[in-house]
């Protein structure tokens, strides 16, 4: 049984940077945006179309209008969700790894060897981080955070039927603003070592 960490997060809390460093520290494979590429390849569509399906799922107002029976959006999205689950399970059955986002915590909820982590931070912390990374003014950064977080919440809700930040199924929920990047990584490394008896 391989050691699997799933990381879900709020947008803007530097979760990706933390996840990448955690993977390096543990010498685990790291799956992030390549999950989109692998899923697109699996169902024979372009990465752009795959990303568009995700974005459409994240727009609450399009949930029902876009998923009418027989529509191409419905066909590709439902097929993509199923293929994405297959890709995530294949990774979990292949090697020790960190799976970033993509509802991996839910998809692997019955896998006993997982550590499910949710990372978040106060809005002020996220605004500061996104302003710096994307070179945006504070208002634009806040609007971007709210838009992307809303889309990701809706996507997670559609796929899983659950709220993304619910504690059910999570082993660790960490406000990264309390510790900062380096100490957050350090804490998660320690947690992984305990969980996996490393």
PDB file of C-alpha atoms in Angstrom, residues 3-196:
ATOM      1  CA  UNK A   3       1.577   6.462   1.095  1.00  0.00           C
ATOM      2  CA  UNK A   4      -0.818   9.062  -0.262  1.00  0.00           C
ATOM      3  CA  UNK A   5      -1.313  12.685   0.731  1.00  0.00           C
ATOM      4  CA  UNK A   6      -4.163  14.727  -0.713  1.00  0.00           C
ATOM      5  CA  UNK A   7      -4.139  18.490  -0.371  1.00  0.00           C
ATOM      6  CA  UNK A   8      -7.190  20.648  -0.919  1.00  0.00           C
ATOM      7  CA  UNK A   9      -7.164  24.362  -0.228  1.00  0.00           C
ATOM      8  CA  UNK A  10      -8.548  27.840  -0.447  1.00  0.00           C
ATOM      9  CA  UNK A  11      -7.187  29.844  -3.347  1.00  0.00           C
ATOM     10  CA  UNK A  12      -4.470  32.321  -2.406  1.00  0.00           C
ATOM     11  CA  UNK A  13      -3.004  30.714   0.712  1.00  0.00           C
ATOM     12  CA  UNK A  14       0.182  29.510  -1.051  1.00  0.00           C
ATOM     13  CA  UNK A  15      -0.957  25.893  -0.794  1.00  0.00           C
ATOM     14  CA  UNK A  16       0.808  24.938  -4.028  1.00  0.00           C
ATOM     15  CA  UNK A  17       4.169  26.174  -2.766  1.00  0.00           C
ATOM     16  CA  UNK A  18       3.676  24.279   0.484  1.00  0.00           C
ATOM     17  CA  UNK A  19       2.585  21.105  -1.338  1.00  0.00           C
ATOM     18  CA  UNK A  20       5.603  21.177  -3.659  1.00  0.00           C
ATOM     19  CA  UNK A  21       8.031  21.623  -0.773  1.00  0.00           C
ATOM     20  CA  UNK A  22       6.304  18.867   1.196  1.00  0.00           C
ATOM     21  CA  UNK A  23       6.687  16.500  -1.764  1.00  0.00           C
ATOM     22  CA  UNK A  24      10.391  17.367  -1.992  1.00  0.00           C
ATOM     23  CA  UNK A  25      10.952  16.829   1.726  1.00  0.00           C
ATOM     24  CA  UNK A  26       9.223  13.437   1.698  1.00  0.00           C
ATOM     25  CA  UNK A  27      10.577  12.423  -1.730  1.00  0.00           C
ATOM     26  CA  UNK A  28       7.015  11.757  -2.917  1.00  0.00           C
ATOM     27  CA  UNK A  29       5.809  12.139  -6.493  1.00  0.00           C
ATOM     28  CA  UNK A  30       3.767  15.313  -6.959  1.00  0.00           C
ATOM     29  CA  UNK A  31       0.608  15.481  -9.078  1.00  0.00           C
ATOM     30  CA  UNK A  32      -0.947  18.862  -9.754  1.00  0.00           C
ATOM     31  CA  UNK A  33      -1.911  20.345 -13.112  1.00  0.00           C
ATOM     32  CA  UNK A  34      -0.576  17.240 -14.825  1.00  0.00           C
ATOM     33  CA  UNK A  35      -3.757  15.530 -13.569  1.00  0.00           C
ATOM     34  CA  UNK A  36      -5.622  17.706 -16.063  1.00  0.00           C
ATOM     35  CA  UNK A  37      -3.278  16.627 -18.874  1.00  0.00           C
ATOM     36  CA  UNK A  38      -3.557  12.934 -17.966  1.00  0.00           C
ATOM     37  CA  UNK A  39      -7.343  13.149 -17.784  1.00  0.00           C
ATOM     38  CA  UNK A  40      -7.578  14.973 -21.118  1.00  0.00           C
ATOM     39  CA  UNK A  41      -5.373  12.327 -22.744  1.00  0.00           C
ATOM     40  CA  UNK A  42      -7.478   9.551 -21.249  1.00  0.00           C
ATOM     41  CA  UNK A  43     -10.728  10.788 -22.798  1.00  0.00           C
ATOM     42  CA  UNK A  44      -9.181  12.154 -25.989  1.00  0.00           C
ATOM     43  CA  UNK A  45      -9.850  15.871 -25.623  1.00  0.00           C
ATOM     44  CA  UNK A  46      -7.509  18.858 -25.483  1.00  0.00           C
ATOM     45  CA  UNK A  47      -6.200  20.265 -22.231  1.00  0.00           C
ATOM     46  CA  UNK A  48      -8.011  23.517 -23.054  1.00  0.00           C
ATOM     47  CA  UNK A  49     -11.368  21.777 -23.409  1.00  0.00           C
ATOM     48  CA  UNK A  50     -10.753  19.874 -20.178  1.00  0.00           C
ATOM     49  CA  UNK A  51     -10.002  23.120 -18.338  1.00  0.00           C
ATOM     50  CA  UNK A  52     -13.120  24.702 -19.840  1.00  0.00           C
ATOM     51  CA  UNK A  53     -15.257  21.850 -18.499  1.00  0.00           C
ATOM     52  CA  UNK A  54     -13.846  22.449 -15.019  1.00  0.00           C
ATOM     53  CA  UNK A  55     -14.517  26.164 -15.222  1.00  0.00           C
ATOM     54  CA  UNK A  56     -18.056  25.570 -16.435  1.00  0.00           C
ATOM     55  CA  UNK A  57     -18.732  23.221 -13.532  1.00  0.00           C
ATOM     56  CA  UNK A  58     -17.550  25.951 -11.197  1.00  0.00           C
ATOM     57  CA  UNK A  59     -20.133  28.435 -12.452  1.00  0.00           C
ATOM     58  CA  UNK A  60     -23.211  27.820 -10.376  1.00  0.00           C
ATOM     59  CA  UNK A  61     -25.513  29.542 -12.848  1.00  0.00           C
ATOM     60  CA  UNK A  62     -24.529  26.997 -15.537  1.00  0.00           C
ATOM     61  CA  UNK A  63     -25.105  23.837 -13.509  1.00  0.00           C
ATOM     62  CA  UNK A  64     -28.453  22.901 -14.966  1.00  0.00           C
ATOM     63  CA  UNK A  65     -28.459  24.758 -18.288  1.00  0.00           C
ATOM     64  CA  UNK A  66     -25.194  23.116 -19.300  1.00  0.00           C
ATOM     65  CA  UNK A  67     -26.061  19.588 -18.203  1.00  0.00           C
ATOM     66  CA  UNK A  68     -29.220  18.940 -20.143  1.00  0.00           C
ATOM     67  CA  UNK A  69     -29.449  15.420 -21.476  1.00  0.00           C
ATOM     68  CA  UNK A  70     -27.491  14.912 -24.655  1.00  0.00           C
ATOM     69  CA  UNK A  71     -25.530  18.166 -24.550  1.00  0.00           C
ATOM     70  CA  UNK A  72     -21.851  18.024 -25.476  1.00  0.00           C
ATOM     71  CA  UNK A  73     -20.991  19.829 -22.243  1.00  0.00           C
ATOM     72  CA  UNK A  74     -22.745  17.170 -20.208  1.00  0.00           C
ATOM     73  CA  UNK A  75     -21.042  14.380 -22.149  1.00  0.00           C
ATOM     74  CA  UNK A  76     -17.524  15.763 -21.816  1.00  0.00           C
ATOM     75  CA  UNK A  77     -17.878  16.905 -18.205  1.00  0.00           C
ATOM     76  CA  UNK A  78     -19.323  13.680 -16.872  1.00  0.00           C
ATOM     77  CA  UNK A  79     -16.767  11.687 -18.842  1.00  0.00           C
ATOM     78  CA  UNK A  80     -13.987  13.953 -17.559  1.00  0.00           C
ATOM     79  CA  UNK A  81     -15.075  13.551 -13.920  1.00  0.00           C
ATOM     80  CA  UNK A  82     -15.030   9.764 -14.256  1.00  0.00           C
ATOM     81  CA  UNK A  83     -11.679   9.766 -16.082  1.00  0.00           C
ATOM     82  CA  UNK A  84     -10.164  12.124 -13.530  1.00  0.00           C
ATOM     83  CA  UNK A  85     -11.145   9.723 -10.735  1.00  0.00           C
ATOM     84  CA  UNK A  86      -9.476   6.893 -12.656  1.00  0.00           C
ATOM     85  CA  UNK A  87      -6.291   8.932 -13.125  1.00  0.00           C
ATOM     86  CA  UNK A  88      -6.142   9.757  -9.416  1.00  0.00           C
ATOM     87  CA  UNK A  89      -6.649   6.124  -8.407  1.00  0.00           C
ATOM     88  CA  UNK A  90      -3.983   5.020 -10.883  1.00  0.00           C
ATOM     89  CA  UNK A  91      -1.499   7.437  -9.311  1.00  0.00           C
ATOM     90  CA  UNK A  92      -2.419   6.271  -5.804  1.00  0.00           C
ATOM     91  CA  UNK A  93      -1.917   2.660  -6.865  1.00  0.00           C
ATOM     92  CA  UNK A  94       1.463   3.361  -8.468  1.00  0.00           C
ATOM     93  CA  UNK A  95       3.683   5.266  -6.017  1.00  0.00           C
ATOM     94  CA  UNK A  96       3.981   7.346  -2.868  1.00  0.00           C
ATOM     95  CA  UNK A  97       2.569  10.706  -3.895  1.00  0.00           C
ATOM     96  CA  UNK A  98       0.922  14.008  -3.138  1.00  0.00           C
ATOM     97  CA  UNK A  99      -2.254  14.708  -5.092  1.00  0.00           C
ATOM     98  CA  UNK A 100      -3.085  18.412  -5.228  1.00  0.00           C
ATOM     99  CA  UNK A 101      -6.740  19.394  -5.584  1.00  0.00           C
ATOM    100  CA  UNK A 102      -9.048  17.693  -8.126  1.00  0.00           C
ATOM    101  CA  UNK A 103     -11.328  16.269  -5.360  1.00  0.00           C
ATOM    102  CA  UNK A 104      -8.656  13.657  -4.616  1.00  0.00           C
ATOM    103  CA  UNK A 105      -9.585  13.532  -0.932  1.00  0.00           C
ATOM    104  CA  UNK A 106     -13.109  12.459  -1.846  1.00  0.00           C
ATOM    105  CA  UNK A 107     -12.093  10.095  -4.631  1.00  0.00           C
ATOM    106  CA  UNK A 108      -9.654   8.309  -2.301  1.00  0.00           C
ATOM    107  CA  UNK A 109     -11.892   8.483   0.780  1.00  0.00           C
ATOM    108  CA  UNK A 110     -11.914   4.677   1.164  1.00  0.00           C
ATOM    109  CA  UNK A 111      -8.146   4.297   0.781  1.00  0.00           C
ATOM    110  CA  UNK A 112      -6.793   3.513   4.271  1.00  0.00           C
ATOM    111  CA  UNK A 113      -3.259   4.776   3.619  1.00  0.00           C
ATOM    112  CA  UNK A 114      -4.067   8.431   3.022  1.00  0.00           C
ATOM    113  CA  UNK A 115      -3.416  11.685   4.831  1.00  0.00           C
ATOM    114  CA  UNK A 116      -6.032  14.272   3.828  1.00  0.00           C
ATOM    115  CA  UNK A 117      -5.012  17.909   4.361  1.00  0.00           C
ATOM    116  CA  UNK A 118      -6.950  21.155   3.904  1.00  0.00           C
ATOM    117  CA  UNK A 119      -5.011  24.436   3.804  1.00  0.00           C
ATOM    118  CA  UNK A 120      -6.598  27.844   4.289  1.00  0.00           C
ATOM    119  CA  UNK A 121      -5.862  31.380   5.470  1.00  0.00           C
ATOM    120  CA  UNK A 122      -7.662  34.634   6.341  1.00  0.00           C
ATOM    121  CA  UNK A 123      -8.627  36.869   3.417  1.00  0.00           C
ATOM    122  CA  UNK A 124      -6.011  39.498   4.323  1.00  0.00           C
ATOM    123  CA  UNK A 125      -3.217  36.934   4.062  1.00  0.00           C
ATOM    124  CA  UNK A 126      -4.547  35.673   0.726  1.00  0.00           C
ATOM    125  CA  UNK A 127      -4.877  39.176  -0.695  1.00  0.00           C
ATOM    126  CA  UNK A 128      -1.264  39.928   0.198  1.00  0.00           C
ATOM    127  CA  UNK A 129      -0.044  36.688  -1.385  1.00  0.00           C
ATOM    128  CA  UNK A 130      -2.069  37.000  -4.605  1.00  0.00           C
ATOM    129  CA  UNK A 131      -1.216  40.705  -4.991  1.00  0.00           C
ATOM    130  CA  UNK A 132       2.453  39.795  -4.911  1.00  0.00           C
ATOM    131  CA  UNK A 133       2.291  36.691  -7.130  1.00  0.00           C
ATOM    132  CA  UNK A 134       0.079  38.207  -9.848  1.00  0.00           C
ATOM    133  CA  UNK A 135       1.177  41.842  -9.416  1.00  0.00           C
ATOM    134  CA  UNK A 136      -2.378  43.005  -8.740  1.00  0.00           C
ATOM    135  CA  UNK A 137      -3.797  45.822  -6.671  1.00  0.00           C
ATOM    136  CA  UNK A 138      -5.608  44.752  -3.508  1.00  0.00           C
ATOM    137  CA  UNK A 139      -9.127  45.092  -4.911  1.00  0.00           C
ATOM    138  CA  UNK A 140      -8.327  43.053  -8.026  1.00  0.00           C
ATOM    139  CA  UNK A 141      -6.636  40.406  -5.901  1.00  0.00           C
ATOM    140  CA  UNK A 142      -9.665  40.126  -3.624  1.00  0.00           C
ATOM    141  CA  UNK A 143     -12.044  39.813  -6.581  1.00  0.00           C
ATOM    142  CA  UNK A 144      -9.843  37.114  -8.129  1.00  0.00           C
ATOM    143  CA  UNK A 145      -9.733  35.162  -4.856  1.00  0.00           C
ATOM    144  CA  UNK A 146     -13.502  35.301  -4.383  1.00  0.00           C
ATOM    145  CA  UNK A 147     -14.215  34.302  -7.978  1.00  0.00           C
ATOM    146  CA  UNK A 148     -11.808  31.348  -8.095  1.00  0.00           C
ATOM    147  CA  UNK A 149     -12.731  30.122  -4.624  1.00  0.00           C
ATOM    148  CA  UNK A 150     -16.419  30.238  -5.528  1.00  0.00           C
ATOM    149  CA  UNK A 151     -15.784  28.269  -8.724  1.00  0.00           C
ATOM    150  CA  UNK A 152     -13.703  25.651  -6.901  1.00  0.00           C
ATOM    151  CA  UNK A 153     -16.272  25.317  -4.141  1.00  0.00           C
ATOM    152  CA  UNK A 154     -19.036  24.795  -6.708  1.00  0.00           C
ATOM    153  CA  UNK A 155     -16.915  22.264  -8.604  1.00  0.00           C
ATOM    154  CA  UNK A 156     -16.161  20.301  -5.419  1.00  0.00           C
ATOM    155  CA  UNK A 157     -19.822  20.430  -4.396  1.00  0.00           C
ATOM    156  CA  UNK A 158     -20.943  19.182  -7.809  1.00  0.00           C
ATOM    157  CA  UNK A 159     -18.491  16.272  -7.880  1.00  0.00           C
ATOM    158  CA  UNK A 160     -18.736  15.224  -4.235  1.00  0.00           C
ATOM    159  CA  UNK A 161     -22.015  16.567  -2.895  1.00  0.00           C
ATOM    160  CA  UNK A 162     -20.039  18.058   0.005  1.00  0.00           C
ATOM    161  CA  UNK A 163     -18.606  21.425   0.971  1.00  0.00           C
ATOM    162  CA  UNK A 164     -14.902  21.722   0.251  1.00  0.00           C
ATOM    163  CA  UNK A 165     -13.908  22.978   3.707  1.00  0.00           C
ATOM    164  CA  UNK A 166     -15.945  20.485   5.754  1.00  0.00           C
ATOM    165  CA  UNK A 167     -13.834  18.759   8.387  1.00  0.00           C
ATOM    166  CA  UNK A 168     -15.408  15.382   7.582  1.00  0.00           C
ATOM    167  CA  UNK A 169     -12.790  13.244   5.877  1.00  0.00           C
ATOM    168  CA  UNK A 170      -9.943  15.645   6.640  1.00  0.00           C
ATOM    169  CA  UNK A 171      -7.093  14.659   8.962  1.00  0.00           C
ATOM    170  CA  UNK A 172      -5.453  18.097   9.169  1.00  0.00           C
ATOM    171  CA  UNK A 173      -6.909  21.562   8.590  1.00  0.00           C
ATOM    172  CA  UNK A 174      -4.199  24.207   8.785  1.00  0.00           C
ATOM    173  CA  UNK A 175      -4.357  28.006   8.737  1.00  0.00           C
ATOM    174  CA  UNK A 176      -1.028  28.609   7.015  1.00  0.00           C
ATOM    175  CA  UNK A 177      -0.925  32.242   8.109  1.00  0.00           C
ATOM    176  CA  UNK A 178      -0.255  31.086  11.681  1.00  0.00           C
ATOM    177  CA  UNK A 179       3.020  29.378  10.824  1.00  0.00           C
ATOM    178  CA  UNK A 180       4.096  30.669   7.421  1.00  0.00           C
ATOM    179  CA  UNK A 181       5.347  28.504   4.582  1.00  0.00           C
ATOM    180  CA  UNK A 182       8.471  26.954   6.108  1.00  0.00           C
ATOM    181  CA  UNK A 183       6.910  26.027   9.451  1.00  0.00           C
ATOM    182  CA  UNK A 184       3.735  24.765   7.768  1.00  0.00           C
ATOM    183  CA  UNK A 185       5.861  22.419   5.668  1.00  0.00           C
ATOM    184  CA  UNK A 186       7.765  21.335   8.762  1.00  0.00           C
ATOM    185  CA  UNK A 187       4.540  20.569  10.641  1.00  0.00           C
ATOM    186  CA  UNK A 188       3.119  18.591   7.712  1.00  0.00           C
ATOM    187  CA  UNK A 189       6.341  16.616   7.298  1.00  0.00           C
ATOM    188  CA  UNK A 190       6.121  15.632  10.968  1.00  0.00           C
ATOM    189  CA  UNK A 191       2.444  14.705  10.565  1.00  0.00           C
ATOM    190  CA  UNK A 192       3.229  12.548   7.519  1.00  0.00           C
ATOM    191  CA  UNK A 193       6.045  10.774   9.350  1.00  0.00           C
ATOM    192  CA  UNK A 194       3.678   9.953  12.219  1.00  0.00           C
ATOM    193  CA  UNK A 195       0.820   8.928   9.922  1.00  0.00           C
ATOM    194  CA  UNK A 196       2.987   6.704   7.738  1.00  0.00           C
TER     195      UNK A 196
END
